PDB file of C-alpha atoms in Angstrom:
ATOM      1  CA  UNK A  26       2.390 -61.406 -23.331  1.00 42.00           C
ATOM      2  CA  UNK A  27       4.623 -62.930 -25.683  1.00 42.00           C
ATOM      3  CA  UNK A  28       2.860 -66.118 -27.196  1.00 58.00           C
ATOM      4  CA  UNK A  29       6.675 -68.320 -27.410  1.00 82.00           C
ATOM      5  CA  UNK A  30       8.720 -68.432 -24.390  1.00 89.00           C
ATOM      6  CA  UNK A  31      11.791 -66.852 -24.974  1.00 94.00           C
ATOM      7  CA  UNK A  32      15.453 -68.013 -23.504  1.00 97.00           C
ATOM      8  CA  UNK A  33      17.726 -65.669 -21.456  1.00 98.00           C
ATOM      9  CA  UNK A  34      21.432 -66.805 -20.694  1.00 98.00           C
ATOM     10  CA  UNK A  35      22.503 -64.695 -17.860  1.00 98.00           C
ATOM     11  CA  UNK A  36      26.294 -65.051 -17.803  1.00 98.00           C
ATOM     12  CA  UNK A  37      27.751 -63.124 -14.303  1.00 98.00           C
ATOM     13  CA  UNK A  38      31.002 -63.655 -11.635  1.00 98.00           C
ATOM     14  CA  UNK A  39      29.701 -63.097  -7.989  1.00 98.00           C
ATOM     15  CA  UNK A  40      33.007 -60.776  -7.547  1.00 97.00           C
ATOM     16  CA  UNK A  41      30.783 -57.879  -9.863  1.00 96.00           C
ATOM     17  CA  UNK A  42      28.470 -56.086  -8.026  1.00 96.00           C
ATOM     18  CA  UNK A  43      26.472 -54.899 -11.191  1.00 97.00           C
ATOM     19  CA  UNK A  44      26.413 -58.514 -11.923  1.00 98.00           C
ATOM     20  CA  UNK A  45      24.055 -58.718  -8.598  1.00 98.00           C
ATOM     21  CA  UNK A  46      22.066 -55.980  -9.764  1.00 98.00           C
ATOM     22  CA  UNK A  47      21.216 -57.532 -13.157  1.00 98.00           C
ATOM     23  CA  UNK A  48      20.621 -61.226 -11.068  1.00 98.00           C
ATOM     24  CA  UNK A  49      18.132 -59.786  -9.034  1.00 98.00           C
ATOM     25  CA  UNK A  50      16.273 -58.030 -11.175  1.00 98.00           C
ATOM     26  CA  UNK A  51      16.312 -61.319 -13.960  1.00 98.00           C
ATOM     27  CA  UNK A  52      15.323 -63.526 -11.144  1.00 98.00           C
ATOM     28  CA  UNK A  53      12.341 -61.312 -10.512  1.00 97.00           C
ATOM     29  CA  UNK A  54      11.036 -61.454 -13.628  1.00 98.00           C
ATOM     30  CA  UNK A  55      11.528 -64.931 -14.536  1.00 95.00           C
ATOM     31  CA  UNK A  56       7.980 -65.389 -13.314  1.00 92.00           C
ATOM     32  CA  UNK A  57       6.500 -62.395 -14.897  1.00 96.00           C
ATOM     33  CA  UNK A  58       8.006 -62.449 -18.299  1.00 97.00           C
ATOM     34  CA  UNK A  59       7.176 -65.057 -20.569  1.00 96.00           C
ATOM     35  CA  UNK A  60      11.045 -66.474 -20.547  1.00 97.00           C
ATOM     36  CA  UNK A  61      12.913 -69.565 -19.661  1.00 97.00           C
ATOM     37  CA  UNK A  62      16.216 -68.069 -17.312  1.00 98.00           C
ATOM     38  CA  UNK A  63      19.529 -69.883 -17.802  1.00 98.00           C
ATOM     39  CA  UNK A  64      22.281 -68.699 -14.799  1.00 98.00           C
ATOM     40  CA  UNK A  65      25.555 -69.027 -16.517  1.00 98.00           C
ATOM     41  CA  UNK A  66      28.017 -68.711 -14.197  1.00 98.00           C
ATOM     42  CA  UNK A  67      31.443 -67.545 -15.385  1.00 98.00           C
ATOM     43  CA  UNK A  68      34.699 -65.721 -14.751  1.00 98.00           C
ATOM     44  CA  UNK A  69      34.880 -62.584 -14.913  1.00 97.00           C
ATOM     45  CA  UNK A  70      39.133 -62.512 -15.187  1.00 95.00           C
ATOM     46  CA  UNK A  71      38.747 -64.534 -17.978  1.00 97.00           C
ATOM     47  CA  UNK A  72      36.002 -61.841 -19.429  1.00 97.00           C
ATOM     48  CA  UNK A  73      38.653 -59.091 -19.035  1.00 95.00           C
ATOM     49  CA  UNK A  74      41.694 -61.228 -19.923  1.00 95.00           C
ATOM     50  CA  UNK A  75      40.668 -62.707 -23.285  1.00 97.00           C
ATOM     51  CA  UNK A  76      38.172 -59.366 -23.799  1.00 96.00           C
ATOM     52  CA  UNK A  77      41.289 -57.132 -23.345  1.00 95.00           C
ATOM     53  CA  UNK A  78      39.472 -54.858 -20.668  1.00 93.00           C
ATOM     54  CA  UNK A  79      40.601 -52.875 -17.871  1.00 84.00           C
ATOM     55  CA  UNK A  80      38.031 -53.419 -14.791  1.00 79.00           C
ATOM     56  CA  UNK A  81      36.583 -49.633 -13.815  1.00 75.00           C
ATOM     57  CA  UNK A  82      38.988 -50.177 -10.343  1.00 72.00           C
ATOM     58  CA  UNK A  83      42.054 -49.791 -12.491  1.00 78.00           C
ATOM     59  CA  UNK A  84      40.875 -46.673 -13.797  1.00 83.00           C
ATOM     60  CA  UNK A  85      40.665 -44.113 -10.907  1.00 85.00           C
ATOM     61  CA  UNK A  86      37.840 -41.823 -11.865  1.00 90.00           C
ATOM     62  CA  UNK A  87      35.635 -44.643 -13.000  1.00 86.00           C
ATOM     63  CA  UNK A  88      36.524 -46.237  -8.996  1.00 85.00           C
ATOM     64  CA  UNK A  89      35.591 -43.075  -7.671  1.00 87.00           C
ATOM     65  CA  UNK A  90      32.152 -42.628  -9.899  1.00 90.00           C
ATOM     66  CA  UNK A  91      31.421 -46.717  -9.601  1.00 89.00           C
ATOM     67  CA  UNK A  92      31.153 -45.935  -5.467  1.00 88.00           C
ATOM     68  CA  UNK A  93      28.818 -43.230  -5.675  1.00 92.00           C
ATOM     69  CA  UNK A  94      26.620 -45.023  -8.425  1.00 94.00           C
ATOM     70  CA  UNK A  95      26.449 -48.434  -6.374  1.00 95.00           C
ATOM     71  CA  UNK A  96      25.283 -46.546  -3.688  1.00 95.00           C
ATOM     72  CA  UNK A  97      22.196 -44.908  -5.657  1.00 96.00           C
ATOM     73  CA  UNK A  98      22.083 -48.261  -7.737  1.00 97.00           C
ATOM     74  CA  UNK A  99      21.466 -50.062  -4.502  1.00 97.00           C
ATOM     75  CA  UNK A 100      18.562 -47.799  -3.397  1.00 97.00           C
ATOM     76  CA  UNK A 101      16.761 -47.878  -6.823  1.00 97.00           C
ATOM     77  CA  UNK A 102      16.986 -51.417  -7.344  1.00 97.00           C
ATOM     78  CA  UNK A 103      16.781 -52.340  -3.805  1.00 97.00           C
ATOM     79  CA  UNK A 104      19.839 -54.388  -3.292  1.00 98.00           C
ATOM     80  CA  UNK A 105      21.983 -54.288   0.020  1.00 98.00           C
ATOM     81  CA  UNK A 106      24.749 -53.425  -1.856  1.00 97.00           C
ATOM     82  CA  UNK A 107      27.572 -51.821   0.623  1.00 96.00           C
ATOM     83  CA  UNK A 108      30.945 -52.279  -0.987  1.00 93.00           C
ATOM     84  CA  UNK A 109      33.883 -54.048   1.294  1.00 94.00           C
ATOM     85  CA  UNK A 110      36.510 -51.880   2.728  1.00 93.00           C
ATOM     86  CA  UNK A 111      38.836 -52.503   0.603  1.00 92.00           C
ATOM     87  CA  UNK A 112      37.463 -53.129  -3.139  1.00 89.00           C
ATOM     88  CA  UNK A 113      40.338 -53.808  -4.577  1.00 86.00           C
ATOM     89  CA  UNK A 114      41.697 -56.742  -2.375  1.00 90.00           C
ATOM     90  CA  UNK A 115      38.771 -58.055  -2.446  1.00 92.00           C
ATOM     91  CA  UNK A 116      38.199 -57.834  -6.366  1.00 90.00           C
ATOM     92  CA  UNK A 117      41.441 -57.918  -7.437  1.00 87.00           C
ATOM     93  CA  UNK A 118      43.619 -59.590  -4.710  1.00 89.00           C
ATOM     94  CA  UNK A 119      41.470 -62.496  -3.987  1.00 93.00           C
ATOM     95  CA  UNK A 120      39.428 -62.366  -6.516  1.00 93.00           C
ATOM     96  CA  UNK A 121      36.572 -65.140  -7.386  1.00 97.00           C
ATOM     97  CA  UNK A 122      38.263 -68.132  -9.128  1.00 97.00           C
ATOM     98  CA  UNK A 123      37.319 -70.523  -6.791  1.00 98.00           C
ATOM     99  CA  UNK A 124      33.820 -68.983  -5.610  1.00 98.00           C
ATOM    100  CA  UNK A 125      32.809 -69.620  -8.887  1.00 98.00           C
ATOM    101  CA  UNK A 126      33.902 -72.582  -9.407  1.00 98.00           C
ATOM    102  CA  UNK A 127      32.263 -73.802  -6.259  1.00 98.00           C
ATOM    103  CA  UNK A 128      28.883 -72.301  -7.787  1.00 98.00           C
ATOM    104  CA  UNK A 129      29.642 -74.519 -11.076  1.00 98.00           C
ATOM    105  CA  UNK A 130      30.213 -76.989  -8.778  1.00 98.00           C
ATOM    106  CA  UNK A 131      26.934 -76.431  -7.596  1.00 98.00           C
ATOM    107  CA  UNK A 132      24.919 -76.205 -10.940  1.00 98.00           C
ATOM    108  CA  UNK A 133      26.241 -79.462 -11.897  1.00 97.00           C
ATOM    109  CA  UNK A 134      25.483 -81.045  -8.789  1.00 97.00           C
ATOM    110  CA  UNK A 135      21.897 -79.800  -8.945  1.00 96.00           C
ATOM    111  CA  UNK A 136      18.900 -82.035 -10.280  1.00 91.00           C
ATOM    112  CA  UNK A 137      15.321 -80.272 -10.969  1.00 90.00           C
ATOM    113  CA  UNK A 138      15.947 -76.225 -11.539  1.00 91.00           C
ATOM    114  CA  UNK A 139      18.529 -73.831 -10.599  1.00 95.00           C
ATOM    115  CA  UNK A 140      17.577 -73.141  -7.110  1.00 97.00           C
ATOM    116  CA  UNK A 141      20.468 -73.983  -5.052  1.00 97.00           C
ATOM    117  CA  UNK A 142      22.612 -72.117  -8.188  1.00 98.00           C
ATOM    118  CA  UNK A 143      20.058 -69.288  -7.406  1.00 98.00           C
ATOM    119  CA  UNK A 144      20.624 -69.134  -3.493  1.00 98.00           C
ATOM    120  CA  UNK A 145      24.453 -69.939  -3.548  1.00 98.00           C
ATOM    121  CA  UNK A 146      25.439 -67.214  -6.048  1.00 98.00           C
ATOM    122  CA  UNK A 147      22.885 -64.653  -4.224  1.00 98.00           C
ATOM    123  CA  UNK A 148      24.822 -65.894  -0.678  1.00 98.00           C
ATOM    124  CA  UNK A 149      28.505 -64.835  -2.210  1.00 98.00           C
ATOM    125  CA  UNK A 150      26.995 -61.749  -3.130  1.00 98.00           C
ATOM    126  CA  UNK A 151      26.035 -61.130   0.147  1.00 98.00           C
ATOM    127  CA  UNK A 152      29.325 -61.854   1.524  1.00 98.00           C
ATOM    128  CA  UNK A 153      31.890 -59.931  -0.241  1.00 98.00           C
ATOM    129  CA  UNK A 154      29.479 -56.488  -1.748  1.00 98.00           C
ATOM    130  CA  UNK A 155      27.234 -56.724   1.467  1.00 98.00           C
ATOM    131  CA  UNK A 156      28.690 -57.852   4.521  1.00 98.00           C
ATOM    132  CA  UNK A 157      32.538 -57.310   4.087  1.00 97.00           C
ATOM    133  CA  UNK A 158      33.443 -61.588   4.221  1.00 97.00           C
ATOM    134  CA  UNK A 159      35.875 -63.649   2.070  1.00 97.00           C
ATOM    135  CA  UNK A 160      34.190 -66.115  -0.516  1.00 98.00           C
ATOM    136  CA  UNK A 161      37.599 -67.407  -1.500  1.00 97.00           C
ATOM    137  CA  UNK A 162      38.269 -69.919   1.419  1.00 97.00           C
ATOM    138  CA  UNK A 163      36.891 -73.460   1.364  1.00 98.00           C
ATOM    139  CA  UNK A 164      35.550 -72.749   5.218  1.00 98.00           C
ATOM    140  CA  UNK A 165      33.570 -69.223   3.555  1.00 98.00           C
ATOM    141  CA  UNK A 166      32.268 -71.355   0.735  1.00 98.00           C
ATOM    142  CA  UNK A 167      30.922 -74.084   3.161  1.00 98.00           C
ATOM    143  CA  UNK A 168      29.489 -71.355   5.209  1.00 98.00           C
ATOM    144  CA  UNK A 169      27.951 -69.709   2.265  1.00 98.00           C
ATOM    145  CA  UNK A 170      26.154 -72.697   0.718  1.00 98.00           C
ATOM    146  CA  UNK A 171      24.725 -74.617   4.473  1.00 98.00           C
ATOM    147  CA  UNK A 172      23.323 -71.103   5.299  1.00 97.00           C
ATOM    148  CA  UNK A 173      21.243 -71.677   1.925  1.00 96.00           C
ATOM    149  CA  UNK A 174      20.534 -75.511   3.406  1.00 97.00           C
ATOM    150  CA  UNK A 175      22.939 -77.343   1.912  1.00 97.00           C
ATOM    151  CA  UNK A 176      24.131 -80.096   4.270  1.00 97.00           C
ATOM    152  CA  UNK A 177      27.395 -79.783   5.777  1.00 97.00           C
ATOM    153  CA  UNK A 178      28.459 -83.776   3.500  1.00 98.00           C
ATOM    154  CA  UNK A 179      27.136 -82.142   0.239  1.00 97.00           C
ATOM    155  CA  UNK A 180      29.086 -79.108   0.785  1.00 98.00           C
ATOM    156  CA  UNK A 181      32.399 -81.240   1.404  1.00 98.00           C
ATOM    157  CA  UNK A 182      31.383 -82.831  -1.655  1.00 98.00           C
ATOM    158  CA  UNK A 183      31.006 -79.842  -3.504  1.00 98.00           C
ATOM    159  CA  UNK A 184      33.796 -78.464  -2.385  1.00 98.00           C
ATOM    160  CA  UNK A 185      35.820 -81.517  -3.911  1.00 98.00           C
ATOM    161  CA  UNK A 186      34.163 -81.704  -7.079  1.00 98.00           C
ATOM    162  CA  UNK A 187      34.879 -77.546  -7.541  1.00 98.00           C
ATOM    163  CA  UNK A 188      38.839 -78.575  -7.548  1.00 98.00           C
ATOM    164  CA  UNK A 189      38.080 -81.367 -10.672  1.00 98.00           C
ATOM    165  CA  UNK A 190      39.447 -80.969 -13.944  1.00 98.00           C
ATOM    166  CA  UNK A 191      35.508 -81.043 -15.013  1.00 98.00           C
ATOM    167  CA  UNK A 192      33.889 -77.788 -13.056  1.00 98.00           C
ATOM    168  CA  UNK A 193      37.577 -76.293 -14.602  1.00 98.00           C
ATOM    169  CA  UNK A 194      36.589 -77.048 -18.201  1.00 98.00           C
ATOM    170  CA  UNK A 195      32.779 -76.022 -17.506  1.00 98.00           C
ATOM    171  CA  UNK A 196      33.740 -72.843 -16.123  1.00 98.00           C
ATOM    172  CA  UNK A 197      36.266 -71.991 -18.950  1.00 98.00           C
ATOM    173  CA  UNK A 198      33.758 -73.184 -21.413  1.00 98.00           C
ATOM    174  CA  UNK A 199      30.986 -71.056 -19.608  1.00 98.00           C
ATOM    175  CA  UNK A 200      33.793 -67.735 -19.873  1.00 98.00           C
ATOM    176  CA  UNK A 201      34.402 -69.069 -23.360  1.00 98.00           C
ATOM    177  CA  UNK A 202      31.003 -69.041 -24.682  1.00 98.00           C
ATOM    178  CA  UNK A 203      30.337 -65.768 -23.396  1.00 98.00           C
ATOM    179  CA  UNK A 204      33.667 -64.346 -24.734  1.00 98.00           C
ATOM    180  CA  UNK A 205      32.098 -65.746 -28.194  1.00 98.00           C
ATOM    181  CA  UNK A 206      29.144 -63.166 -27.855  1.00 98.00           C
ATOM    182  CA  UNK A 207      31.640 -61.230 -27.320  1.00 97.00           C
ATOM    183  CA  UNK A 208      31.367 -60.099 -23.953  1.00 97.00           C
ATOM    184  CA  UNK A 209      33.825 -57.672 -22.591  1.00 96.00           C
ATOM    185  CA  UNK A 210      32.460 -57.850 -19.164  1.00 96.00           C
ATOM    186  CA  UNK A 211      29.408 -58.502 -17.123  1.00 97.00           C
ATOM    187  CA  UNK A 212      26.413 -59.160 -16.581  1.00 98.00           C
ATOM    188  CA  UNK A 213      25.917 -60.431 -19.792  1.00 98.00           C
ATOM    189  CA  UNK A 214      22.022 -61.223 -20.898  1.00 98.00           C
ATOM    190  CA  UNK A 215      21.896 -63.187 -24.502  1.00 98.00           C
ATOM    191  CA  UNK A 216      17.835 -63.187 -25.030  1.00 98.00           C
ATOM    192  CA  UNK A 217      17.366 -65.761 -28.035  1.00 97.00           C
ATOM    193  CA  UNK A 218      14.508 -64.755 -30.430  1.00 93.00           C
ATOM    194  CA  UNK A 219      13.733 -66.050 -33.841  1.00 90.00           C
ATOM    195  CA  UNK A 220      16.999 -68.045 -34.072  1.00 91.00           C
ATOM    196  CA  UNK A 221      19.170 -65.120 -33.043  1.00 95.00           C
ATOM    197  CA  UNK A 222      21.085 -64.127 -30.344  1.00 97.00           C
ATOM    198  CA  UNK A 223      20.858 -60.550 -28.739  1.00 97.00           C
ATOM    199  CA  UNK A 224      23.599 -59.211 -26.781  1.00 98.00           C
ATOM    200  CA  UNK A 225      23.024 -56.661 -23.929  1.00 98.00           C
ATOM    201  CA  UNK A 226      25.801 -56.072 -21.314  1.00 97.00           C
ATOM    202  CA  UNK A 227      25.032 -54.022 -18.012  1.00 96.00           C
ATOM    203  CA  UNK A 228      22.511 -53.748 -15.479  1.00 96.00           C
ATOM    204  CA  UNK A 229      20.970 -50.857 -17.572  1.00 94.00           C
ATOM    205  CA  UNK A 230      19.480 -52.497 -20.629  1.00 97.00           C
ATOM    206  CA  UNK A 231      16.297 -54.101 -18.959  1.00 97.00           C
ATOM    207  CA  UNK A 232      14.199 -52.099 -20.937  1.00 97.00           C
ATOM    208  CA  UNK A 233      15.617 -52.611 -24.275  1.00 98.00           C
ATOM    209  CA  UNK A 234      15.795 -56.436 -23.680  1.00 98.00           C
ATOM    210  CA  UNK A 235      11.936 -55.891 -22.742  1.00 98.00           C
ATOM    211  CA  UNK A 236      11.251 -54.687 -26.060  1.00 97.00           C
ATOM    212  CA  UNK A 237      13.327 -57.401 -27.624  1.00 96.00           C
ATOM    213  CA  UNK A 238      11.297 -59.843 -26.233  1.00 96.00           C
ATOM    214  CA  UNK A 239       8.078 -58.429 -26.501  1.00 95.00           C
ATOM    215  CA  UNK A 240       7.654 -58.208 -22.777  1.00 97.00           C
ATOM    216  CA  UNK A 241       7.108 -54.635 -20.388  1.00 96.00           C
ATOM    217  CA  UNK A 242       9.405 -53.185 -18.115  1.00 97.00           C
ATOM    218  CA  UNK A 243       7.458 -52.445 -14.908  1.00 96.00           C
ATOM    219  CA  UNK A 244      11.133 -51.099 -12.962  1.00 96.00           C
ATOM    220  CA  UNK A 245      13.136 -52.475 -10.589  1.00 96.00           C
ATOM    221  CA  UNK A 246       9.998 -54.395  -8.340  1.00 94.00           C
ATOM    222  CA  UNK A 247       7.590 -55.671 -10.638  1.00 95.00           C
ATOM    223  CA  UNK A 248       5.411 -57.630  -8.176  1.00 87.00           C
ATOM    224  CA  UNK A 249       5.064 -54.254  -6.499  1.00 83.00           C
ATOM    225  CA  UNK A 250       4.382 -52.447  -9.543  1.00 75.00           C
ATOM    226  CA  UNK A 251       1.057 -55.183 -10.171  1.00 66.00           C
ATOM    227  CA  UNK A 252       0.183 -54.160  -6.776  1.00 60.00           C
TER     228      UNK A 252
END
């Protein structure tokens, strides 16, 4: 194992399911890799916006492939992926403005860790690429975060402190930052070794970013792969 402990950034938007994909699997192996994990949530509009990208449901064929490869995605990394009936309200109508700025909400409320961050964004994952639900509405937000154990006072003030000029500026400065690695989607993973910063977009590069960091990629389920 690697004898420094190496920083990750993981800079994602609930409203991308490949953003789930590369969550999971970074959250699994924040305790088997010798790293320090930092959840960056961010907006993924902004990504595209300031990025000049086209998401892959503008594009028909890449729609039509990105349904077929969630589904196999979803088996191999063993993520209850099963997209919403209609993607592209759900992507592009509603959208995820104010889901994540509820989870920044929620990272700057939080004291000790990233747990609540951790369980919040996994919960709006759930919703909208698992079990067909809005995370756009204050009552689907509240919802979200008391079925992680969030009281139902801290959620009201969450919900307030989401709608502040200063979760606005965090999340822009969040989208910002990653825009200056020069992100043209996500997830993003920035693994910082020997002073430098090393890009790797997708939920593909897990074994490359292994090797950057000196680590070994054991697949998808590395608890059951020490097994």
């Amino acid at each position: 194992m690697a004898s420094s402990r190496k920083v990750i950034e993981l800079f994602y938007d609930v409203v991308s399911p490949y953003s789930w994909l590369g969550f999971e699997v970074m959250c699994r192996y924040r305790n088997v890799w010798n790293i320090d994990l930092k959840l960056r949530p961010a907006f993924l509009g902004g990504i595209m916006q300031g990025s000049g990208n086209k998401p892959p449901g503008l594009v028909p064929n890449k729609f039509l492939y990105m349904t077929t490869d969630l589904h196999r995605l979803a088996q191999y990394f063993q993520v209850p992926i099963s997209p919403p009936a209609d993607p592209f309200e759900a992507m592009f109508e509603k959208g995820s403005l104010s889901a994540m700025r509820f989870v920044a909400a929620v990272q700057e409320s939080e004291v000790g860790g990233d747990k609540q961050v951790e369980q919040v964004s996994r919960e709006l994952w759930m919703r909208i690429w698992s079990q067909d639900k809005d995370i756009t509405q204050p009552a689907s937000l509240s919802e979200a975060a008391m079925k992680v154990g969030l009281s139902a006072s801290e959620v009201e003030e969450l919900l307030k402190l989401s709608t502040s000029k200063e979760i606005k500026e965090k999340l822009k400065r969040s989208t910002q930052e990653a825009l200056d690695h020069r992100a043209f989607g996500f997830p993003l993973a920035v693994c910082h070794v020997n002073g430098k910063a090393e890009v790797f977009y997708g939920s593909d590069r897990f074994e490359l970013i292994a090797h950057c960091i000196g680590e070994k990629w054991m697949g998808p389920q590395p608890a059951a792969a020490k097994l």
